[in-house]
Tab-separated table of C-alpha atoms in Angstrom:
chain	number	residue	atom	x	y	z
A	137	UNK	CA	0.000	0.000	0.000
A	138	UNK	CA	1.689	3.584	-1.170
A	139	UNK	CA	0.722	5.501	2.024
A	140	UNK	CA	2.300	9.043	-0.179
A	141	UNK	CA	4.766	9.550	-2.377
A	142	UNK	CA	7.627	8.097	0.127
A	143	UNK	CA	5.739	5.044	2.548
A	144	UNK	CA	5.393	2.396	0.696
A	145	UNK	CA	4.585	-0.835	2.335
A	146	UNK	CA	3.214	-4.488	2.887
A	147	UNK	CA	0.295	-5.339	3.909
A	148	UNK	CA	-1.289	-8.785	5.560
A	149	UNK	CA	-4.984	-8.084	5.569
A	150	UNK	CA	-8.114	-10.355	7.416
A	151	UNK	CA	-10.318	-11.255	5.013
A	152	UNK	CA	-12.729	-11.484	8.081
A	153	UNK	CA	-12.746	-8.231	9.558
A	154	UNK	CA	-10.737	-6.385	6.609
A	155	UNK	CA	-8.051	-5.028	9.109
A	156	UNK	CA	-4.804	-4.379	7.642
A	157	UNK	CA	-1.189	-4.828	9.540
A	158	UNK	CA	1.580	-3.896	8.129
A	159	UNK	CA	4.464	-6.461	7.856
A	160	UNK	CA	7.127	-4.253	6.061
A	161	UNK	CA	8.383	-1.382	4.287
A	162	UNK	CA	9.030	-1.522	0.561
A	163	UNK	CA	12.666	-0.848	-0.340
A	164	UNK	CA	12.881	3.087	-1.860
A	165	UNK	CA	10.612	3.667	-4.617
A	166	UNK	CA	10.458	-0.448	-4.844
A	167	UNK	CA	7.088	-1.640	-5.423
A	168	UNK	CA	6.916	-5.631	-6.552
A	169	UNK	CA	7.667	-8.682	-4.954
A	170	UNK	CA	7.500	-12.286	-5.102
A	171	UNK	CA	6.578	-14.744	-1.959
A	172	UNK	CA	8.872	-17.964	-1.860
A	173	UNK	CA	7.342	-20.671	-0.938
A	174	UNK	CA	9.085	-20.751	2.773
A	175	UNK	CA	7.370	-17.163	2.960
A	176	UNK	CA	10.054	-15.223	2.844
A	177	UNK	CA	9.898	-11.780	0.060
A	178	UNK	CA	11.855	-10.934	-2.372
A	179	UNK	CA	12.096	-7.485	-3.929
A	180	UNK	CA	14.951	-5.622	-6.567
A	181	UNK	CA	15.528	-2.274	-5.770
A	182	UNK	CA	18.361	-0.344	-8.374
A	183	UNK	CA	19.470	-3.759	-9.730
A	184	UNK	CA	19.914	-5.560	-6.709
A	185	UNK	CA	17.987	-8.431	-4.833
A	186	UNK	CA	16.991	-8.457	-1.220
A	187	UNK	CA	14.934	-10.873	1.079
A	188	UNK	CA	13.214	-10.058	3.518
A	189	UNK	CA	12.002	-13.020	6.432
A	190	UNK	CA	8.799	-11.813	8.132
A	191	UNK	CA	9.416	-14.451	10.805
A	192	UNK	CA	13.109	-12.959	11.652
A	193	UNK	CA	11.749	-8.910	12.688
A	194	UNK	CA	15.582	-8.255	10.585
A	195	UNK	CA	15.302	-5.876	7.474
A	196	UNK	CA	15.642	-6.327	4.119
A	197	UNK	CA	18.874	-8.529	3.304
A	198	UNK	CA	20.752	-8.146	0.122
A	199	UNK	CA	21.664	-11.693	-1.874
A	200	UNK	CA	22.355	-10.559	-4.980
A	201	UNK	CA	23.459	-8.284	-7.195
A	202	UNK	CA	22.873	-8.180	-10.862
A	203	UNK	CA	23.573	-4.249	-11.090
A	204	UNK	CA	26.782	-4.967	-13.570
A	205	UNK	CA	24.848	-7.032	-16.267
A	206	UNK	CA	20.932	-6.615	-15.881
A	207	UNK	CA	21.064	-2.446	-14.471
A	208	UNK	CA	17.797	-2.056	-13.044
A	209	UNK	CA	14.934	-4.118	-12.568
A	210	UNK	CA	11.381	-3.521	-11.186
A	211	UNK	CA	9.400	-6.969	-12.178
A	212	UNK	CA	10.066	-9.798	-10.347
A	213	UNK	CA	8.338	-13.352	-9.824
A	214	UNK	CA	9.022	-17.083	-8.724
A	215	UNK	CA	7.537	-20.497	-9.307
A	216	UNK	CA	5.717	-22.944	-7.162
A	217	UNK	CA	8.643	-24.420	-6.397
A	218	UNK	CA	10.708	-21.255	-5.772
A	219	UNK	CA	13.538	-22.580	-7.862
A	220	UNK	CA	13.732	-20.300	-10.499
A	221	UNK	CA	13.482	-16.760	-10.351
A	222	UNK	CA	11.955	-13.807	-13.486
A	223	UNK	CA	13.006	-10.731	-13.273
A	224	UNK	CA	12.370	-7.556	-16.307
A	225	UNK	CA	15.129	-5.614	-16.343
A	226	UNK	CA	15.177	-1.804	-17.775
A	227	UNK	CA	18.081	0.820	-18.691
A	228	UNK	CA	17.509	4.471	-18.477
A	229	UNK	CA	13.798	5.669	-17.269
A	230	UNK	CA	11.281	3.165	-15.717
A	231	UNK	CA	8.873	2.356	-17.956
């Protein structure tokens, strides 16, 4: 949920009683991200990957970077088995 301009964040919401908690801050001007299948997030933020385990109360962790060979990158996703990771990847402006 963009809050303004500068909070960004994610959201667990009860489908119940519609409440919303928020579990974590985006990374700056970071918007996608992918759930692995142990629960953990995943988010790029200025060509770089970071998890983030909402079990751990740590912040986002960097584990990659792909800065050198893919520049930025804004899409990201992961499948059922979260073996294999998709990222798009932009030079210049975001799209």
């Amino acid at each position: 949920i963009k809050q303004n301009e500068t909070d960004w964040g994610i959201f667990e919401m009860s489908i119940k009683t519609g409440e919303k908690k928020r579990v974590v801050s985006t990374l700056s001007a970071s918007e996608d991200f992918a759930i692995m299948p142990d629960g953990t997030f995943l988010m790029g933020n200025i060509g770089k990957l970071f998890q983030y385990d909402p079990s751990s109360g740590n912040d986002w962790k960097e584990i990659a970077d792909f800065s050198s060979v893919l520049g930025d990158f804004y899409r990201i996703s992961v499948n059922a088995k979260g073996d294999r990771i998709a990222m798009v990847a932009f030079t210049g402006k975001k799209p």
